[in-house]
Amino acid sequence: MMILVPLLLLANKAEAQCQKPRPILQPLRYEEDWSLLSDRDCKEEPIDNIKYVPLGRENWYLSVGGEIRYRYENYEAPGFGVGPETPSGYILQRYLLHTDWHFGHHFRVFAQFQSGLENGRNGGPRPTDEDVADLHQGFLDITDSSQNWRLRVGRQEIEFGTGHLIGASEGLNIRRAFDGFRFTFKHGRWTCNSTLTHPVLVRPYTFDISDHTQTEWGAGFTRVREHGGWSGYYFGLNRKQAFFNGKTGQDISETFGSRLWKQGTVFDYNTDVIFQTGTFGAGHILAGAVSSNDGLTLHNLRFQPRFAVRFDYASGDSDHNSQNLNTFSPLFPNPQYSSISALLGPSNLTDVGPLIRITLNAKTAISPEMPFYWRSSIHDGIYNFNGMQIRPGNLSTARFVGYQPGVTLERAFSPHLSTTGGYFYFFTGRFLHETPPDKGVGYFYATVTFRF
């Protein structure tokens, strides 16, 4: 039955004479606008009958959508030999279903339900693997007639830029959401945002609640240019208790940053520069980070290869015994900082390495990479993407953590059905050798995603 449903939804397109471009299924599903389907000539698929359901009044309609995702994962020596190993691997399932209610030009209600399940992992599900059934998003939008400003109230996914600081965590089985307020104002090429939220605390077998031990607030702007743009942002975060480099205390951080990006005909770049200050316990915070992904695409060559270099720097603590803190805090990042294997996070880490993307055809691409990793400070350890220290820094003076060659393969069969898979192997360096266990980590994954 699970196979028949996608096949029915992917039936042959009906003849249509629509002159408007069809919407694209977005990672943030609330960004989709299916109002063009009010024109019957724009309906191309049987499923369009639920993408636009008129509600009896002008500009009143309902849109329904969802996602089914199956992901197989297999880690060899997870945690460099610390975590439980599952030789046969395990399965992660994610089900999303949303309803998007539009009541004219001023009011909108969006609700999304999420179910995440884990099967077969030794040691049971991780905190980001399982949430049996819950309201993932539920918010009210209030806008003006011209859509120049919008107030959003309720539970919502938030992602800024490339997700280095705040993201929806697509790579995890359970996507991240926040409870609170977001205000957006648009004028010409400028967009301004401000937020006041609590992250949602996932509870696998009962209703998720706001995590009142953490409060986020922020503001920023984006100016769109041709094939690129520029943004500036500020985020404040109050964590009642945090842990960095053996230090514990209330973390009140203020993060300032700017992003510059462009997708040119040949050359492209994407760079974030971030500065962090505030207080940690009785001390002060002084930290920072830089991230860039710069490349060139040779469109005239077969397979249109893109050759790029990725560089990331996140500061580490300079004195274990000082009350002050220099470890960069990644706030709520997407987990794939150190590639899809998500072994390392953006605290006290420097990495650099080549990336190549080869477009085999319009629907298939292969992407090899090989990043190298060092500790930014020898007085601090290494962390995972959640900001938890996984190796202390006081047992070794070595900087080199290791390197991780890998490759991913992506295939989009249609706008609804896609697959991706890959293999990575982390070769451990001197720092891990001197802070055992130091086993190399192999990671294989394969994902099938169906969206409607």
CSV table of C-alpha atoms in Angstrom, one decimal:
chain,number,residue,atom,x,y,z
A,1,MET,CA,0.0,0.0,0.0
A,2,MET,CA,2.8,2.4,0.9
A,3,ILE,CA,4.2,1.8,-2.6
A,4,LEU,CA,0.9,2.2,-4.4
A,5,VAL,CA,0.2,5.7,-2.9
A,6,PRO,CA,3.2,7.4,-4.5
A,7,LEU,CA,2.5,5.6,-7.8
A,8,LEU,CA,-1.0,7.0,-7.9
A,9,LEU,CA,0.2,10.5,-7.0
A,10,LEU,CA,2.7,10.4,-9.8
A,11,ALA,CA,0.3,9.6,-12.5
A,12,ASN,CA,0.7,11.1,-16.0
A,13,LYS,CA,0.3,14.9,-16.1
A,14,ALA,CA,-2.9,16.2,-17.5
A,15,GLU,CA,-3.0,18.5,-20.5
A,16,ALA,CA,-2.8,22.1,-19.3
A,17,GLN,CA,-2.4,25.5,-20.8
A,18,CYS,CA,-1.1,27.3,-17.7
A,19,GLN,CA,1.2,30.3,-18.3
A,20,LYS,CA,2.4,30.5,-14.7
A,21,PRO,CA,5.5,28.7,-13.4
A,22,ARG,CA,4.6,25.8,-11.1
A,23,PRO,CA,5.6,26.1,-7.5
A,24,ILE,CA,8.6,24.0,-6.3
A,25,LEU,CA,8.4,21.8,-3.2
A,26,GLN,CA,10.4,23.7,-0.6
A,27,PRO,CA,12.5,22.5,2.4
A,28,LEU,CA,10.4,24.8,4.6
A,29,ARG,CA,7.0,23.8,3.5
A,30,TYR,CA,5.3,27.0,4.6
A,31,GLU,CA,7.2,28.9,1.9
A,32,GLU,CA,5.1,27.2,-0.8
A,33,ASP,CA,2.3,29.2,-2.6
A,34,TRP,CA,-0.3,27.1,-4.4
A,35,SER,CA,-2.8,29.9,-5.1
A,36,LEU,CA,-2.1,29.6,-8.9
A,37,LEU,CA,-4.1,26.4,-8.8
A,38,SER,CA,-7.3,28.5,-8.5
A,39,ASP,CA,-6.9,28.5,-12.3
A,40,ARG,CA,-8.0,25.0,-13.4
A,41,ASP,CA,-5.7,25.3,-16.5
A,42,CYS,CA,-2.7,25.2,-14.0
A,43,LYS,CA,-3.6,21.8,-12.5
A,44,GLU,CA,-1.2,19.2,-13.9
A,45,GLU,CA,-1.4,16.3,-11.5
A,46,PRO,CA,-4.1,14.4,-9.7
A,47,ILE,CA,-2.7,15.5,-6.4
A,48,ASP,CA,-3.3,19.2,-7.3
A,49,ASN,CA,-6.9,18.6,-6.1
A,50,ILE,CA,-5.6,18.7,-2.5
A,51,LYS,CA,-2.9,21.3,-3.1
A,52,TYR,CA,-5.7,23.8,-3.7
A,53,VAL,CA,-9.1,23.3,-2.0
A,54,PRO,CA,-11.4,26.3,-2.3
A,55,LEU,CA,-13.3,27.3,0.9
A,56,GLY,CA,-16.2,29.1,-0.7
A,57,ARG,CA,-15.0,32.7,-0.5
A,58,GLU,CA,-12.6,34.6,-2.7
A,59,ASN,CA,-8.9,33.9,-1.7
A,60,TRP,CA,-10.0,31.4,0.9
A,61,TYR,CA,-8.4,28.0,0.4
A,62,LEU,CA,-6.8,25.0,2.0
A,63,SER,CA,-3.5,23.3,0.8
A,64,VAL,CA,-2.5,19.9,2.0
A,65,GLY,CA,1.0,18.4,1.8
A,66,GLY,CA,3.3,15.9,3.4
A,67,GLU,CA,6.5,13.8,3.3
A,68,ILE,CA,7.5,10.2,3.8
A,69,ARG,CA,11.2,9.6,4.4
A,70,TYR,CA,13.1,6.3,5.0
A,71,ARG,CA,16.7,6.5,5.9
A,72,TYR,CA,19.2,3.6,6.5
A,73,GLU,CA,22.3,4.4,8.5
A,74,ASN,CA,25.3,2.3,9.5
A,75,TYR,CA,28.1,3.6,11.6
A,76,GLU,CA,31.3,1.6,12.0
A,77,ALA,CA,32.9,2.5,15.4
A,78,PRO,CA,30.6,5.4,16.2
A,79,GLY,CA,32.0,8.1,18.4
A,80,PHE,CA,35.5,7.0,17.4
A,81,GLY,CA,34.9,3.8,19.3
A,82,VAL,CA,32.8,5.1,22.2
A,83,GLY,CA,29.3,4.6,21.0
A,84,PRO,CA,27.3,1.3,20.6
A,85,GLU,CA,27.9,-0.3,17.2
A,86,THR,CA,25.0,-1.8,15.1
A,87,PRO,CA,26.7,-4.1,12.5
A,88,SER,CA,23.5,-4.5,10.5
A,89,GLY,CA,22.6,-0.8,10.7
A,90,TYR,CA,19.2,0.7,11.5
A,91,ILE,CA,16.2,2.4,9.9
A,92,LEU,CA,14.9,5.9,10.6
A,93,GLN,CA,11.4,6.8,9.5
A,94,ARG,CA,9.9,10.3,9.3
A,95,TYR,CA,6.3,11.2,8.4
A,96,LEU,CA,5.2,14.8,8.0
A,97,LEU,CA,1.6,16.0,7.2
A,98,HIS,CA,0.6,19.7,6.9
A,99,THR,CA,-2.5,21.8,6.3
A,100,ASP,CA,-2.2,25.4,5.1
A,101,TRP,CA,-5.3,27.5,5.6
A,102,HIS,CA,-5.6,30.8,3.9
A,103,PHE,CA,-8.4,33.2,4.9
A,104,GLY,CA,-8.1,36.1,2.4
A,105,HIS,CA,-5.0,38.3,2.3
A,106,HIS,CA,-4.6,38.9,6.0
A,107,PHE,CA,-4.9,35.6,7.9
A,108,ARG,CA,-3.3,32.2,7.5
A,109,VAL,CA,-3.0,29.2,9.8
A,110,PHE,CA,-0.4,26.5,9.2
A,111,ALA,CA,-0.3,23.2,11.0
A,112,GLN,CA,2.2,20.4,10.5
A,113,PHE,CA,2.3,17.0,12.3
A,114,GLN,CA,5.5,15.0,12.6
A,115,SER,CA,6.2,11.4,13.5
A,116,GLY,CA,9.7,10.0,13.7
A,117,LEU,CA,10.6,6.4,14.5
A,118,GLU,CA,13.8,4.4,14.9
A,119,ASN,CA,14.2,0.6,14.3
A,120,GLY,CA,17.1,-1.6,15.0
A,121,ARG,CA,19.7,0.6,16.6
A,122,ASN,CA,21.8,-0.9,19.5
A,123,GLY,CA,21.4,1.4,22.4
A,124,GLY,CA,18.0,2.6,21.3
A,125,PRO,CA,17.0,5.9,19.6
A,126,ARG,CA,19.1,9.0,20.1
A,127,PRO,CA,17.3,12.2,21.3
A,128,THR,CA,16.9,13.3,17.7
A,129,ASP,CA,15.7,10.0,16.3
A,130,GLU,CA,12.2,9.5,17.8
A,131,ASP,CA,9.1,11.5,18.5
A,132,VAL,CA,6.1,9.1,18.0
A,133,ALA,CA,3.5,11.8,17.1
A,134,ASP,CA,3.4,15.5,17.8
A,135,LEU,CA,2.4,18.9,16.5
A,136,HIS,CA,5.6,20.0,14.9
A,137,GLN,CA,4.4,23.4,13.6
A,138,GLY,CA,1.3,25.4,14.4
A,139,PHE,CA,1.2,29.1,13.8
A,140,LEU,CA,-0.9,32.1,12.8
A,141,ASP,CA,0.2,34.6,10.2
A,142,ILE,CA,-1.2,38.1,10.2
A,143,THR,CA,-0.2,40.2,7.1
A,144,ASP,CA,-1.1,43.4,5.3
A,145,SER,CA,-2.8,43.4,1.9
A,146,SER,CA,0.4,43.9,0.0
A,147,GLN,CA,2.3,41.2,2.0
A,148,ASN,CA,5.0,43.7,2.9
A,149,TRP,CA,4.9,42.8,6.6
A,150,ARG,CA,4.0,39.6,8.5
A,151,LEU,CA,3.6,38.7,12.2
A,152,ARG,CA,3.9,35.0,12.8
A,153,VAL,CA,2.8,33.6,16.2
A,154,GLY,CA,3.2,30.0,17.4
A,155,ARG,CA,5.3,26.9,16.8
A,156,GLN,CA,7.5,27.2,13.6
A,157,GLU,CA,10.6,26.1,11.8
A,158,ILE,CA,13.2,28.9,11.4
A,159,GLU,CA,16.2,28.8,9.2
A,160,PHE,CA,18.5,31.7,8.4
A,161,GLY,CA,21.0,31.6,5.5
A,162,THR,CA,22.9,28.3,5.3
A,163,GLY,CA,21.8,27.2,8.8
A,164,HIS,CA,25.2,27.7,10.4
A,165,LEU,CA,23.5,29.3,13.5
A,166,ILE,CA,19.8,28.5,13.3
A,167,GLY,CA,18.4,25.8,11.1
A,168,ALA,CA,15.6,23.3,10.8
A,169,SER,CA,18.0,20.3,11.0
A,170,GLU,CA,16.9,18.5,7.9
A,171,GLY,CA,19.7,16.0,8.4
A,172,LEU,CA,18.2,14.7,11.6
A,173,ASN,CA,15.2,12.4,11.8
A,174,ILE,CA,13.3,14.9,14.0
A,175,ARG,CA,13.3,18.4,12.5
A,176,ARG,CA,13.8,21.4,14.9
A,177,ALA,CA,11.1,23.9,15.7
A,178,PHE,CA,10.7,27.0,17.9
A,179,ASP,CA,7.8,28.5,19.9
A,180,GLY,CA,7.4,32.2,19.8
A,181,PHE,CA,7.1,35.3,17.5
A,182,ARG,CA,8.7,36.3,14.2
A,183,PHE,CA,8.1,39.6,12.5
A,184,THR,CA,9.1,40.1,8.8
A,185,PHE,CA,9.1,43.4,6.8
A,186,LYS,CA,9.9,43.6,3.1
A,187,HIS,CA,10.7,46.7,1.0
A,188,GLY,CA,12.1,46.4,-2.5
A,189,ARG,CA,15.2,44.2,-2.3
A,190,TRP,CA,15.4,44.5,1.5
A,191,THR,CA,13.9,42.0,4.0
A,192,CYS,CA,14.1,42.5,7.8
A,193,ASN,CA,13.4,39.9,10.4
A,194,SER,CA,13.1,39.8,14.2
A,195,THR,CA,12.4,36.8,16.5
A,196,LEU,CA,11.7,36.0,20.1
A,197,THR,CA,11.4,32.3,20.7
A,198,HIS,CA,12.1,29.2,22.8
A,199,PRO,CA,13.4,26.0,21.2
A,200,VAL,CA,10.9,23.1,21.3
A,201,LEU,CA,11.9,20.4,23.7
A,202,VAL,CA,11.3,17.0,22.0
A,203,ARG,CA,9.6,14.4,24.3
A,204,PRO,CA,9.3,11.1,22.4
A,205,TYR,CA,6.1,9.8,24.0
A,206,THR,CA,4.2,12.9,25.1
A,207,PHE,CA,3.5,16.4,23.9
A,208,ASP,CA,6.5,18.5,23.0
A,209,ILE,CA,6.8,21.7,25.1
A,210,SER,CA,8.8,24.9,25.0
A,211,ASP,CA,12.3,24.7,26.5
A,212,HIS,CA,12.2,27.6,28.9
A,213,THR,CA,15.8,27.0,30.0
A,214,GLN,CA,16.7,28.6,26.6
A,215,THR,CA,15.5,31.9,25.2
A,216,GLU,CA,16.5,33.2,21.7
A,217,TRP,CA,16.0,36.7,20.3
A,218,GLY,CA,17.3,38.3,17.3
A,219,ALA,CA,17.1,40.7,14.3
A,220,GLY,CA,18.6,40.9,10.9
A,221,PHE,CA,18.3,42.1,7.3
A,222,THR,CA,18.9,40.7,3.8
A,223,ARG,CA,19.5,42.6,0.6
A,224,VAL,CA,19.0,40.5,-2.5
A,225,ARG,CA,21.1,41.3,-5.5
A,226,GLU,CA,21.2,39.7,-8.9
A,227,HIS,CA,22.3,36.0,-8.3
A,228,GLY,CA,23.4,36.8,-4.8
A,229,GLY,CA,22.9,39.0,-1.8
A,230,TRP,CA,24.2,40.4,1.5
A,231,SER,CA,22.8,40.0,5.0
A,232,GLY,CA,23.6,41.1,8.6
A,233,TYR,CA,22.2,39.6,11.7
A,234,TYR,CA,22.2,39.6,15.5
A,235,PHE,CA,21.1,36.7,17.8
A,236,GLY,CA,20.9,36.7,21.6
A,237,LEU,CA,20.7,33.4,23.5
A,238,ASN,CA,20.2,32.9,27.2
A,239,ARG,CA,20.9,29.3,28.4
A,240,LYS,CA,20.4,28.9,32.1
A,241,GLN,CA,23.1,26.2,32.1
A,242,ALA,CA,25.8,25.4,29.5
A,243,PHE,CA,29.0,23.4,29.5
A,244,PHE,CA,32.2,24.3,27.6
A,245,ASN,CA,35.7,23.0,28.2
A,246,GLY,CA,35.0,21.8,31.7
A,247,LYS,CA,33.3,25.0,32.6
A,248,THR,CA,29.6,25.3,33.7
A,249,GLY,CA,27.5,28.4,34.0
A,250,GLN,CA,24.7,30.5,32.7
A,251,ASP,CA,25.4,31.4,29.0
A,252,ILE,CA,24.2,34.7,27.8
A,253,SER,CA,25.7,35.1,24.4
A,254,GLU,CA,25.3,37.8,21.7
A,255,THR,CA,26.2,36.8,18.2
A,256,PHE,CA,26.8,39.3,15.4
A,257,GLY,CA,27.5,38.2,11.8
A,258,SER,CA,27.3,39.0,8.1
A,259,ARG,CA,26.9,36.8,5.1
A,260,LEU,CA,27.9,37.5,1.5
A,261,TRP,CA,27.0,35.2,-1.4
A,262,LYS,CA,26.8,35.1,-5.2
A,263,GLN,CA,26.1,32.4,-7.8
A,264,GLY,CA,27.8,33.7,-10.9
A,265,THR,CA,28.0,32.1,-14.3
A,266,VAL,CA,31.4,30.6,-13.5
A,267,PHE,CA,32.4,31.6,-10.0
A,268,ASP,CA,30.4,31.4,-6.8
A,269,TYR,CA,31.0,32.2,-3.2
A,270,ASN,CA,29.3,32.0,0.2
A,271,THR,CA,31.0,33.5,3.2
A,272,ASP,CA,29.9,34.0,6.8
A,273,VAL,CA,31.9,36.1,9.4
A,274,ILE,CA,30.7,35.8,12.9
A,275,PHE,CA,31.6,37.5,16.2
A,276,GLN,CA,30.4,36.4,19.6
A,277,THR,CA,30.4,38.2,23.0
A,278,GLY,CA,28.4,38.1,26.3
A,279,THR,CA,28.8,36.5,29.7
A,280,PHE,CA,29.4,32.9,30.8
A,281,GLY,CA,29.0,32.4,34.5
A,282,ALA,CA,31.2,35.0,36.2
A,283,GLY,CA,33.3,35.5,33.1
A,284,HIS,CA,33.1,37.0,29.6
A,285,ILE,CA,32.7,35.5,26.2
A,286,LEU,CA,35.0,36.5,23.3
A,287,ALA,CA,34.7,34.1,20.3
A,288,GLY,CA,34.2,34.0,16.6
A,289,ALA,CA,33.9,31.9,13.4
A,290,VAL,CA,34.4,32.1,9.7
A,291,SER,CA,32.9,29.9,7.1
A,292,SER,CA,33.3,29.9,3.3
A,293,ASN,CA,32.4,27.7,0.3
A,294,ASP,CA,33.9,29.1,-2.9
A,295,GLY,CA,34.0,27.4,-6.3
A,296,LEU,CA,33.8,27.6,-10.0
A,297,THR,CA,31.6,25.6,-12.4
A,298,LEU,CA,32.8,24.7,-15.9
A,299,HIS,CA,29.5,24.6,-17.8
A,300,ASN,CA,31.2,24.0,-21.1
A,301,LEU,CA,32.7,20.7,-20.0
A,302,ARG,CA,30.9,17.4,-20.0
A,303,PHE,CA,29.1,16.8,-16.7
A,304,GLN,CA,29.5,20.6,-15.8
A,305,PRO,CA,31.9,19.9,-12.8
A,306,ARG,CA,32.0,22.4,-9.9
A,307,PHE,CA,35.4,22.6,-8.1
A,308,ALA,CA,35.3,24.2,-4.7
A,309,VAL,CA,37.2,24.7,-1.5
A,310,ARG,CA,35.5,24.8,1.8
A,311,PHE,CA,37.0,26.5,4.9
A,312,ASP,CA,35.6,26.8,8.4
A,313,TYR,CA,37.1,28.2,11.5
A,314,ALA,CA,35.4,28.2,14.9
A,315,SER,CA,37.4,29.5,17.9
A,316,GLY,CA,38.3,27.5,21.0
A,317,ASP,CA,39.0,28.2,24.6
A,318,SER,CA,42.4,29.7,25.3
A,319,ASP,CA,42.6,28.9,29.1
A,320,HIS,CA,40.9,26.0,30.8
A,321,ASN,CA,41.4,27.6,34.2
A,322,SER,CA,40.1,31.1,33.3
A,323,GLN,CA,36.5,32.2,34.0
A,324,ASN,CA,36.4,33.7,30.5
A,325,LEU,CA,35.3,31.7,27.6
A,326,ASN,CA,36.6,31.7,24.0
A,327,THR,CA,34.8,28.6,22.7
A,328,PHE,CA,32.4,29.5,19.8
A,329,SER,CA,28.8,28.4,20.5
A,330,PRO,CA,27.0,27.3,17.4
A,331,LEU,CA,23.5,28.1,18.8
A,332,PHE,CA,21.0,25.8,16.9
A,333,PRO,CA,22.9,24.7,13.7
A,334,ASN,CA,22.1,22.2,11.1
A,335,PRO,CA,24.0,19.0,11.9
A,336,GLN,CA,26.1,18.6,8.8
A,337,TYR,CA,28.9,21.0,9.7
A,338,SER,CA,31.5,18.2,9.3
A,339,SER,CA,29.8,16.6,6.4
A,340,ILE,CA,26.7,14.4,6.4
A,341,SER,CA,28.2,12.0,9.0
A,342,ALA,CA,27.8,14.8,11.6
A,343,LEU,CA,30.7,13.6,13.8
A,344,LEU,CA,32.1,17.0,14.7
A,345,GLY,CA,30.5,20.4,15.5
A,346,PRO,CA,31.5,24.0,15.0
A,347,SER,CA,33.3,24.6,18.3
A,348,ASN,CA,37.1,24.8,18.5
A,349,LEU,CA,37.5,23.4,15.0
A,350,THR,CA,39.2,24.4,11.8
A,351,ASP,CA,38.6,22.5,8.6
A,352,VAL,CA,39.6,22.9,5.0
A,353,GLY,CA,39.2,20.6,2.0
A,354,PRO,CA,38.2,20.3,-1.7
A,355,LEU,CA,34.7,19.5,-2.9
A,356,ILE,CA,33.7,18.5,-6.4
A,357,ARG,CA,30.2,18.2,-7.8
A,358,ILE,CA,29.6,16.3,-11.1
A,359,THR,CA,26.2,16.5,-12.8
A,360,LEU,CA,25.8,13.2,-14.6
A,361,ASN,CA,22.5,14.3,-16.0
A,362,ALA,CA,19.6,16.6,-15.2
A,363,LYS,CA,18.5,14.3,-12.4
A,364,THR,CA,21.7,12.8,-11.0
A,365,ALA,CA,24.8,14.2,-9.3
A,366,ILE,CA,27.8,12.8,-7.5
A,367,SER,CA,29.8,14.8,-5.0
A,368,PRO,CA,33.2,13.6,-3.6
A,369,GLU,CA,34.9,15.6,-0.8
A,370,MET,CA,37.9,15.3,1.6
A,371,PRO,CA,38.0,17.8,4.5
A,372,PHE,CA,40.9,17.9,7.0
A,373,TYR,CA,40.3,18.9,10.6
A,374,TRP,CA,42.4,20.6,13.3
A,375,ARG,CA,41.7,21.9,16.8
A,376,SER,CA,41.6,25.7,16.6
A,377,SER,CA,43.0,25.9,20.2
A,378,ILE,CA,45.1,23.2,21.9
A,379,HIS,CA,43.6,24.2,25.2
A,380,ASP,CA,40.1,23.1,24.3
A,381,GLY,CA,38.6,19.7,23.2
A,382,ILE,CA,36.4,18.7,20.3
A,383,TYR,CA,32.6,18.9,20.3
A,384,ASN,CA,29.6,17.3,18.5
A,385,PHE,CA,27.0,19.4,16.5
A,386,ASN,CA,24.9,19.8,19.7
A,387,GLY,CA,27.8,21.6,21.4
A,388,MET,CA,28.7,18.7,23.8
A,389,GLN,CA,32.4,18.1,24.3
A,390,ILE,CA,33.3,14.6,23.2
A,391,ARG,CA,37.0,14.7,23.9
A,392,PRO,CA,38.7,17.0,26.5
A,393,GLY,CA,41.5,19.2,25.5
A,394,ASN,CA,43.9,18.8,28.4
A,395,LEU,CA,45.3,15.3,27.5
A,396,SER,CA,47.1,16.2,24.3
A,397,THR,CA,48.9,19.2,22.7
A,398,ALA,CA,48.2,17.9,19.2
A,399,ARG,CA,46.1,19.9,16.8
A,400,PHE,CA,45.4,17.4,14.0
A,401,VAL,CA,42.1,15.6,14.5
A,402,GLY,CA,41.9,13.7,11.2
A,403,TYR,CA,40.5,13.7,7.7
A,404,GLN,CA,37.4,12.3,6.1
A,405,PRO,CA,37.1,11.4,2.4
A,406,GLY,CA,33.6,10.7,1.3
A,407,VAL,CA,31.1,10.7,-1.6
A,408,THR,CA,27.4,11.4,-2.0
A,409,LEU,CA,25.1,10.4,-4.9
A,410,GLU,CA,21.8,12.2,-5.5
A,411,ARG,CA,19.0,11.2,-7.8
A,412,ALA,CA,15.7,13.0,-8.3
A,413,PHE,CA,13.2,10.8,-10.1
A,414,SER,CA,10.6,13.5,-10.1
A,415,PRO,CA,9.7,16.7,-8.1
A,416,HIS,CA,8.1,14.3,-5.6
A,417,LEU,CA,10.5,11.3,-5.4
A,418,SER,CA,14.2,11.5,-4.7
A,419,THR,CA,17.0,9.4,-3.3
A,420,THR,CA,20.4,10.1,-1.9
A,421,GLY,CA,23.2,8.0,-0.5
A,422,GLY,CA,26.8,8.2,0.5
A,423,TYR,CA,29.8,6.7,2.3
A,424,PHE,CA,32.4,8.5,4.5
A,425,TYR,CA,35.4,7.3,6.4
A,426,PHE,CA,37.0,9.4,9.1
A,427,PHE,CA,40.8,8.6,9.5
A,428,THR,CA,41.8,9.7,13.0
A,429,GLY,CA,44.8,12.0,13.6
A,430,ARG,CA,47.3,12.5,16.3
A,431,PHE,CA,44.9,14.3,18.7
A,432,LEU,CA,42.5,11.3,18.8
A,433,HIS,CA,45.5,8.8,19.0
A,434,GLU,CA,46.6,10.6,22.2
A,435,THR,CA,43.0,10.6,23.6
A,436,PRO,CA,41.8,7.1,22.9
A,437,PRO,CA,39.7,5.3,21.8
A,438,ASP,CA,40.8,6.4,18.3
A,439,LYS,CA,39.0,4.1,15.9
A,440,GLY,CA,38.3,5.3,12.4
A,441,VAL,CA,34.6,5.8,11.7
A,442,GLY,CA,32.9,4.5,8.6
A,443,TYR,CA,29.5,5.9,7.8
A,444,PHE,CA,27.0,4.7,5.1
A,445,TYR,CA,23.5,6.1,4.5
A,446,ALA,CA,20.8,5.7,2.0
A,447,THR,CA,17.6,7.8,1.9
A,448,VAL,CA,14.3,7.7,0.0
A,449,THR,CA,12.1,10.7,0.2
A,450,PHE,CA,8.6,11.2,-1.2
A,451,ARG,CA,6.9,14.6,-0.9
A,452,PHE,CA,3.6,16.0,-2.1
